[in-house]
Amino acid sequence: MSQVCVRFAPSPSGFLHVGNVRTALFNYLFARNQGGRFLLRIEDTDEETSTPENERVILETLNWLGLEWDGNMARQSRHRERHLAEANRLLAEGHAYRCRCTPEELELKRHAAEAAGRNRKYDGTCREKNYPDDGTPFCVRLKSPREGETSFHDLIKGDISVRNAEVDDIIIVRTNKSPVYNFAVVVDDHDMEITHVIRGDGHLTNTIPQILLYRALGYTVPECAHLPLVLAPDRKPLAKRRGAKAVLEYKREGYLPDAVVNYMARLGWGYGDQEYFTRQELIEKFSLEGVQAAPAAFDPKKFDWLAGEHIRACDNEKLFRYFSEYLLEFTSYSVNESLFAHLPDWRNSLIESVKERARTLSEMLDKCRFCLVEEVEIEEKAGKRFLTEAIREPIRDVLNFIASSAGEPTEQEWMDCLTAIMEKYQLKMKDMVQPIRVALTGSTVSPPIDRVLILLGKERVRQRLEAAMAGIR
RNA sequence: GGCCCCAUCGUCUAGGGGUUAGGACGCCAGACUCUCAUUCUGGAAACCCGGGUUCGAUUCCCGGUGGGGCCGCCA
């Protein structure tokens, strides 16, 4: 058998939601798993929506997720002449015919058929007329068989079979001489030597007329796999309204691309009890047999959990890179090296202190914002509750410790200092730590206090404690 | 309306003619603990319904119900 070749063929609507991207992902995983090729073809025959900007969004999404395609990106619009040539061949070979019914007439016929309770398919008025090309406007229709049935084996859905009497004579070339999608796809997939068509459920019904087209054209019919829908959390189909969100939005929210890939793969696909997958594992373990036939609902909670798993599994160096790039692209913060001059291993310390409590790069920022800025603003409620007269003397002792310490204290030295002061004033750990936490971070929630202390360094600790003291009246 | 597809905890799923129907997220309770989080332990929670086939169906078949898709000179 020839080498596996698949394609992702989006129309550039300017929007790639989870469902679209999962289709791309499954194509990608299948190709990589099979050692085959993964091609990209933009279905840009509709000039209205096919703008460079919309195309750019598709490429950016694919690039962000690392779904690299092979070869050059194809544009369906470039193949128009080829499509028309094949249509003419069908005409010449008697597999297609010229239809002179106007759109208005067809509209009326459909309504009439519907009112009479009949199938709305074309009534075949022009089917046997053999109209020549004499200047009268016409569109081209496939002359599909009326007897028997057409069936195929879908790799996910199983055997699908439809009586040919139910199948329409689909239009393949419009009156204005532009090829219709269903036809263009077949010619392109054949020309690109696509062996497996893996696409959304919505195309399942299209497949029957397309198979008829393959046969009429004398092409080999590729294997087909129709992926079940991805549903919004409320189990309604993903739509621009409701849960549908551009996948690039997750980039903005700080999700790691591998987390998005992992979660999307698990939507409709499973591998035993495994939930967490690296990209490599996905490639090794993916198979169409593992794909569910039923639609799957997007679960934001599980996605977040998995996102956290990926943050925790990411090595610190790499995570730091993700983090600083994220800050640069989407926020006004940055990791200013000069703030950490006191800490040799500051990158590691910074990442280490937030990665266990964040699920996204954005949450990482939330957890360490206190040490990325010169000064913190103390939350009013927290200040009122913890920065009270009772803590004045203990804080003074901490300041004395700072004044007397020669170098930069280690975590252990900081904790020894706090412990000693605690004992001196008969304070419990939390009664000592919470006020200091509030003074240093502005919040009652932060990484462990020893981490906070070393990240800030004694100079910034001193400044913040003094500021807090001043605030106590 | 016609045609087609689908159906295991709330969600993602494993499984499959005989199982205490397994895991994960989430939820609840507890442990750990300087907060939050991580981690650990325990708990509640499912085979859509009805017929058949069978000694025995959640599993196989048929029907129903429910959900969804397609029926464009859109893609």
XYZ file of C-alpha atoms (C1' of nucleotides) in Angstrom:
548
model
C 0.000 0.000 0.000
C 1.168 3.482 -0.780
C 2.346 5.855 1.887
C -0.357 7.276 4.138
C -1.284 10.809 3.207
C -3.860 12.950 4.972
C -4.869 16.569 4.880
C -6.474 19.241 6.965
C -8.700 21.358 4.756
C -10.191 24.300 6.601
C -12.118 27.071 4.985
C -10.676 30.382 6.081
C -13.546 31.734 8.128
C -11.153 33.478 10.462
C -11.968 31.188 13.306
C -10.621 27.823 14.374
C -12.489 26.386 17.327
C -11.761 23.244 19.297
C -13.682 21.055 16.872
C -11.769 22.297 13.839
C -8.432 22.043 15.525
C -9.104 18.576 16.836
C -9.739 17.492 13.259
C -6.346 18.911 12.342
C -4.787 17.216 15.355
C -6.195 13.778 14.562
C -4.995 14.076 10.996
C -1.588 15.100 12.255
C -1.381 12.318 14.834
C -2.541 9.716 12.364
C 0.000 10.810 9.768
C 2.884 10.905 12.239
C 1.863 7.585 13.735
C 1.769 5.988 10.305
C 4.919 7.659 9.093
C 2.810 9.380 6.475
C 2.326 12.891 5.240
C 0.118 15.611 6.718
C -0.894 18.246 4.193
C -2.663 21.558 4.545
C -5.102 22.847 1.988
C -7.058 26.032 2.374
C -10.549 25.775 0.910
C -10.612 29.342 -0.286
C -13.040 29.124 -3.173
C -15.421 31.488 -1.452
C -13.920 34.883 -2.132
C -16.093 36.577 0.450
C -14.506 34.936 3.459
C -11.093 34.096 2.089
C -8.990 36.955 3.327
C -5.266 36.909 4.083
C -6.071 37.705 7.694
C -8.354 34.694 8.038
C -5.702 32.536 6.507
C -3.109 33.917 8.897
C -5.224 32.906 11.900
C -5.276 29.318 10.699
C -1.531 29.203 10.266
C -0.902 30.858 13.606
C -3.134 28.380 15.391
C -1.461 25.401 13.762
C 1.980 26.822 14.439
C 1.234 27.554 18.065
C 0.147 23.984 18.643
C 3.100 22.639 16.716
C 0.953 20.842 14.145
C 3.490 21.105 11.368
C 2.304 20.195 7.943
C 4.417 18.690 5.193
C 5.189 20.437 1.964
C 3.664 23.670 0.843
C 0.249 24.817 1.832
C -2.228 24.344 -1.029
C -5.007 26.674 -2.018
C -8.079 25.177 -3.554
C -8.758 28.293 -5.599
C -5.568 27.649 -7.567
C -6.933 24.405 -8.954
C -9.959 25.837 -10.659
C -8.876 25.041 -14.191
C -8.118 21.487 -13.237
C -11.552 21.120 -11.631
C -13.275 22.456 -14.724
C -11.285 20.150 -16.972
C -12.404 17.162 -14.940
C -15.988 18.387 -15.050
C -15.784 18.570 -18.823
C -14.433 15.066 -18.906
C -17.428 13.857 -16.905
C -19.704 15.675 -19.344
C -17.954 14.109 -22.301
C -18.120 10.662 -20.764
C -21.798 10.975 -19.962
C -21.356 10.960 -16.186
C -22.597 14.516 -15.905
C -25.126 16.699 -17.671
C -25.987 20.330 -18.254
C -28.919 21.558 -16.216
C -30.808 24.655 -17.290
C -33.022 24.955 -14.260
C -32.522 28.309 -12.597
C -31.939 28.687 -8.880
C -35.368 30.283 -8.613
C -37.054 27.343 -10.276
C -35.200 24.937 -8.051
C -36.237 26.863 -5.001
C -39.874 26.529 -6.043
C -39.503 22.837 -6.766
C -37.976 22.216 -3.371
C -40.836 23.975 -1.664
C -43.387 22.054 -3.681
C -41.692 18.740 -2.923
C -41.540 19.562 0.742
C -45.206 20.552 0.820
C -46.078 17.267 -0.839
C -43.960 15.391 1.678
C -41.458 14.227 -0.895
C -37.675 14.220 -0.855
C -36.360 17.668 -1.727
C -33.776 16.386 -4.127
C -33.597 17.560 -7.711
C -36.426 16.179 -9.840
C -34.204 15.392 -12.815
C -35.892 17.681 -15.336
C -32.725 18.138 -17.386
C -31.177 14.766 -16.648
C -31.918 13.134 -19.988
C -32.102 16.252 -22.133
C -28.488 16.164 -23.318
C -28.406 19.920 -23.614
C -25.451 21.186 -25.638
C -23.363 24.186 -24.686
C -25.162 26.615 -27.012
C -24.856 29.723 -24.912
C -27.852 29.009 -22.722
C -26.843 29.352 -19.067
C -26.378 26.017 -17.344
C -24.841 24.381 -14.367
C -23.300 20.917 -14.387
C -24.777 18.069 -12.405
C -23.475 14.629 -11.674
C -25.627 11.933 -13.218
C -25.789 9.669 -10.233
C -27.209 6.163 -10.369
C -30.859 5.674 -9.439
C -30.823 1.975 -8.744
C -29.099 0.021 -6.057
C -27.272 1.497 -3.132
C -23.969 3.097 -2.327
C -22.034 2.162 0.746
C -18.654 2.551 2.319
C -16.849 1.530 5.440
C -16.099 4.443 7.716
C -13.103 3.801 9.946
C -14.936 5.294 12.904
C -18.645 4.967 12.184
C -18.566 1.572 10.529
C -20.615 0.583 7.510
C -22.704 3.338 5.999
C -25.163 2.616 3.269
C -27.695 4.712 1.378
C -30.122 3.778 -1.377
C -29.199 5.553 -4.556
C -32.789 6.656 -5.016
C -32.149 8.960 -2.075
C -29.053 10.494 -3.577
C -29.277 13.814 -5.370
C -27.744 14.739 -8.707
C -25.402 17.196 -7.075
C -24.239 20.321 -8.846
C -20.526 20.171 -9.518
C -20.044 23.376 -11.525
C -22.065 26.527 -11.025
C -23.640 28.571 -13.798
C -20.811 31.062 -13.329
C -18.314 28.272 -14.076
C -17.003 27.935 -10.582
C -16.509 24.410 -9.216
C -18.590 23.445 -6.196
C -16.880 22.347 -2.984
C -18.053 18.737 -2.999
C -16.547 18.296 -6.425
C -13.384 20.305 -5.901
C -12.605 18.302 -2.767
C -12.755 15.029 -4.623
C -10.487 16.191 -7.430
C -8.030 17.800 -5.021
C -7.897 14.833 -2.687
C -7.209 12.597 -5.637
C -4.556 14.891 -7.075
C -2.863 15.221 -3.696
C -2.933 11.436 -3.362
C -4.845 11.538 -0.117
C -5.212 8.010 1.234
C -7.313 8.775 4.313
C -9.928 11.475 4.558
C -10.302 12.314 8.236
C -12.816 15.062 8.809
C -15.745 16.231 10.874
C -18.993 14.373 11.294
C -20.770 17.034 9.279
C -19.331 15.576 6.102
C -20.616 12.073 6.670
C -23.605 12.561 4.395
C -21.474 14.331 1.791
C -19.429 11.201 1.500
C -22.000 9.246 -0.477
C -22.259 11.676 -3.412
C -18.503 12.113 -3.240
C -17.995 8.391 -3.608
C -20.219 8.482 -6.653
C -17.974 11.247 -7.949
C -14.830 9.209 -7.302
C -16.291 6.357 -9.293
C -17.477 8.533 -12.156
C -14.040 10.110 -12.353
C -12.345 6.738 -12.221
C -10.461 7.571 -9.019
C -9.667 5.235 -6.167
C -11.900 5.980 -3.202
C -9.800 6.835 -0.125
C -10.452 5.478 3.351
C -12.811 7.691 5.307
C -13.002 8.494 8.997
C -15.621 10.865 10.337
C -14.863 12.333 13.699
C -17.701 12.830 16.139
C -18.662 16.341 17.065
C -17.123 18.232 19.913
C -19.877 19.625 22.093
C -19.911 22.633 24.371
C -20.021 21.942 28.134
C -23.823 22.018 27.975
C -23.674 19.240 25.370
C -24.956 21.495 22.643
C -22.993 21.637 19.394
C -20.119 24.066 19.374
C -21.322 27.290 17.823
C -19.917 30.758 17.634
C -22.540 31.725 20.142
C -22.278 29.597 23.300
C -19.056 27.788 24.182
C -17.245 28.096 20.898
C -14.039 29.917 21.375
C -11.152 30.460 19.020
C -8.386 28.109 20.061
C -5.917 30.991 19.958
C -7.866 32.386 22.886
C -6.286 29.657 24.998
C -2.892 30.994 24.069
C -3.924 34.372 25.360
C -5.174 32.775 28.562
C -1.793 31.180 29.094
C -2.445 27.523 28.435
C 0.568 25.502 27.351
C 0.197 24.241 23.774
C 0.954 20.669 24.814
C -1.872 20.835 27.332
C -4.301 21.944 24.649
C -3.108 19.185 22.352
C -3.378 16.594 25.118
C -6.877 17.600 26.104
C -8.167 17.814 22.563
C -6.790 14.373 21.859
C -8.663 12.970 24.843
C -11.881 14.436 23.500
C -13.222 11.466 21.620
C -10.115 9.377 21.869
C -8.824 7.225 24.684
C -5.943 4.935 25.432
C -6.759 2.705 28.394
C -6.693 4.646 31.637
C -4.074 7.140 30.563
C -4.930 10.824 30.785
C -1.610 12.606 30.560
C 0.236 12.297 27.265
C 3.305 13.966 25.916
C 3.184 14.787 22.246
C 5.461 11.875 21.514
C 3.214 9.467 23.381
C 0.237 10.765 21.480
C 1.970 10.095 18.205
C 3.013 6.636 19.281
C -0.335 5.607 20.711
C -2.858 7.279 18.454
C -5.090 5.165 16.285
C -8.419 5.695 14.602
C -9.725 2.541 16.296
C -9.441 4.382 19.584
C -11.700 7.166 18.401
C -15.197 7.239 19.854
C -18.212 7.249 17.546
C -20.253 9.404 19.910
C -19.838 13.146 20.352
C -17.777 14.395 23.292
C -18.450 17.415 25.468
C -15.711 19.869 26.321
C -15.106 19.916 30.070
C -13.319 23.096 31.170
C -12.598 21.681 34.637
C -10.799 18.664 33.313
C -8.989 20.790 30.796
C -7.739 23.031 33.600
C -6.604 20.068 35.630
C -4.690 18.680 32.687
C -3.221 22.105 31.996
C -1.880 22.109 35.559
C -0.377 18.691 35.033
C 1.491 19.991 32.007
C 2.755 23.040 33.863
C 4.073 20.799 36.625
C 5.643 18.363 34.194
C 7.376 21.076 32.190
C 11.022 21.529 33.038
C 11.863 24.844 34.677
C 14.083 26.222 31.972
C 11.474 25.641 29.308
C 8.668 26.879 31.498
C 10.590 30.041 32.243
C 10.905 30.658 28.518
C 7.180 30.115 27.980
C 6.475 32.402 30.883
C 8.628 35.315 29.866
C 7.397 35.105 26.287
C 3.852 35.100 27.551
C 4.429 38.162 29.707
C 5.982 39.936 26.777
C 3.205 39.142 24.348
C 0.146 39.555 26.527
C 0.936 41.570 29.637
C 2.676 44.701 30.809
C 4.837 42.708 33.195
C 8.264 41.331 32.561
C 10.844 39.351 34.439
C 13.323 42.042 35.230
C 16.653 40.423 35.982
C 17.852 43.291 38.163
C 15.179 42.496 40.747
C 16.826 39.135 41.325
C 20.454 40.146 41.455
C 20.656 38.751 45.010
C 19.601 35.266 43.919
C 22.007 33.241 41.754
C 19.493 30.589 40.800
C 16.573 32.965 40.567
C 14.903 31.588 37.441
C 14.671 28.168 38.930
C 13.457 29.532 42.265
C 10.853 31.684 40.638
C 9.410 28.887 38.531
C 9.693 26.345 41.303
C 7.652 28.459 43.671
C 4.692 28.889 41.320
C 4.488 25.838 39.103
C 2.718 23.734 41.704
C -0.016 26.281 42.157
C -0.771 27.280 38.576
C -2.550 25.764 35.637
C -1.699 28.433 33.139
C 1.025 30.985 32.509
C -1.464 33.597 33.530
C -1.969 31.962 36.909
C 1.791 31.746 37.270
C 1.868 35.490 36.931
C -0.808 35.867 39.590
C 1.235 33.813 42.007
C 4.489 35.669 41.587
C 3.379 39.161 40.655
C 4.558 40.323 44.102
C 8.170 39.769 43.207
C 8.008 41.212 39.699
C 7.084 44.671 40.904
C 8.863 47.293 42.982
C 6.060 47.772 45.455
C 2.962 45.869 46.388
C -0.410 47.201 47.212
C -1.814 45.570 50.303
C -5.321 44.233 50.028
C -7.415 46.267 52.385
C -9.128 43.397 54.115
C -5.883 41.484 54.581
C -4.091 44.512 55.954
C -6.835 45.247 58.448
C -6.876 41.733 59.726
C -3.176 40.919 59.941
C -1.191 44.136 60.123
C -2.095 45.024 63.660
C -0.312 46.410 66.687
C 0.432 42.871 67.852
C 2.818 42.285 64.984
C 4.767 45.539 65.308
C 7.444 44.204 67.635
C 7.954 40.911 65.826
C 8.418 42.785 62.566
C 10.896 45.081 64.229
C 12.842 41.992 65.233
C 12.859 40.777 61.653
C 14.200 44.145 60.547
C 16.911 43.864 63.181
C 17.790 40.458 61.869
C 18.107 41.887 58.378
C 20.257 44.747 59.595
C 22.573 42.362 61.380
C 22.904 39.768 58.658
C 25.968 40.092 56.516
C 25.016 38.355 53.300
C 21.757 37.256 51.755
C 19.989 34.865 54.187
C 19.197 31.360 53.005
C 15.761 29.842 53.343
C 16.923 28.036 56.438
C 18.283 31.191 58.017
C 15.070 33.047 57.356
C 13.060 30.279 58.958
C 15.380 30.116 61.962
C 14.917 33.834 62.369
C 11.122 33.583 62.204
C 11.059 30.624 64.560
C 13.119 32.421 67.158
C 10.887 35.475 67.020
C 7.811 33.304 67.240
C 9.052 31.728 70.406
C 10.058 35.014 71.899
C 6.565 36.439 71.491
C 4.751 33.169 72.067
C 3.226 33.283 68.596
C 1.943 30.386 66.586
C 3.422 29.824 63.180
C 0.422 31.153 61.312
C 0.168 34.208 63.550
C 3.726 35.043 62.636
C 3.666 34.109 58.994
C 0.368 35.501 57.790
C 1.097 39.117 58.743
C 4.504 38.918 57.123
C 3.000 37.338 54.059
C 0.525 40.173 53.792
C 3.245 42.758 54.294
C 5.465 41.191 51.627
C 2.949 40.080 49.023
C -0.078 42.203 49.783
C -2.207 39.098 49.976
C -3.078 36.282 52.363
C -2.261 33.818 49.624
C 1.211 33.257 48.261
C 3.953 30.704 47.832
C 5.504 29.456 51.106
C 6.968 32.252 53.179
C 10.574 31.072 52.911
C 10.268 31.158 49.119
C 8.767 34.606 49.255
C 11.628 35.828 51.409
C 14.412 34.578 49.214
C 12.708 35.668 46.006
C 12.378 39.197 47.286
C 15.783 39.334 48.919
C 16.478 41.079 52.167
C 16.546 44.574 50.758
C 13.063 44.425 49.307
C 11.877 42.551 52.399
C 13.187 45.397 54.517
C 11.438 48.021 52.426
C 8.119 46.219 52.511
C 8.246 45.468 56.213
C 9.024 49.104 56.935
C 6.174 50.209 54.753
C 3.884 47.815 56.581
C 5.045 49.097 59.959
C 4.272 52.607 58.848
C 0.808 51.465 57.952
C 0.077 50.217 61.459
C -1.394 52.905 63.641
C -40.694 16.023 6.465
C -36.761 12.493 4.057
C -32.039 10.185 4.721
C -27.922 9.156 7.921
C -25.266 8.809 12.627
C -25.011 8.242 17.962
C -26.307 6.315 23.282
C -21.688 3.248 30.238
C -21.324 7.806 36.646
C -22.594 15.261 35.885
C -18.230 15.048 32.147
C -14.125 12.236 29.380
C -13.681 7.133 29.047
C -12.266 1.285 30.040
C -14.756 -3.095 29.443
C -17.533 -6.742 27.399
C -22.660 -12.763 27.181
C -21.625 -14.646 33.727
C -17.356 -8.447 36.614
C -18.403 -5.991 43.657
C -19.077 -2.524 35.727
C -12.603 -0.176 36.240
C -9.954 4.690 35.714
C -9.816 10.128 35.319
C -11.903 15.208 36.014
C -15.356 17.417 39.085
C -17.979 16.975 43.869
C -18.056 15.546 49.380
C -15.136 14.020 53.797
C -10.409 13.374 56.061
C -4.768 13.553 56.404
C -0.536 16.838 55.600
C 0.273 22.171 56.308
C 2.671 29.137 57.479
C -1.829 30.716 53.394
C -2.972 28.843 48.618
C -1.732 24.841 45.967
C 0.469 20.135 45.373
C 0.223 15.228 47.459
C -2.255 11.098 49.995
C -6.695 8.323 51.938
C -11.873 7.448 51.851
C -16.975 8.400 49.841
C -21.413 9.395 46.771
C -22.166 8.730 41.451
C -23.543 5.120 35.310
C -24.703 0.475 31.490
C -31.745 5.251 28.010
C -36.495 2.208 27.570
C -39.144 -2.179 25.588
C -39.046 -6.629 23.155
C -36.295 -10.744 21.306
C -31.751 -14.483 21.045
C -29.692 -17.107 25.319
C -29.256 -21.167 30.975
C -27.769 -15.966 31.501
C -27.822 -9.656 28.719
C -25.121 -3.579 30.156
C -22.667 -6.374 26.075
C -25.726 -9.478 20.225
C -30.528 -8.371 17.136
C -35.047 -5.462 16.380
C -38.151 -1.450 17.782
C -38.905 2.979 20.584
C -37.147 7.320 23.002
C -33.659 11.007 23.260
C -29.529 13.757 21.058
C -27.072 15.213 16.587
C -25.893 15.760 11.357
C -27.131 16.476 6.159
C -30.859 17.621 2.727
C -27.615 25.408 -0.939
C -25.480 27.206 -7.919
C -21.861 27.685 1.253
C -17.643 25.237 2.599
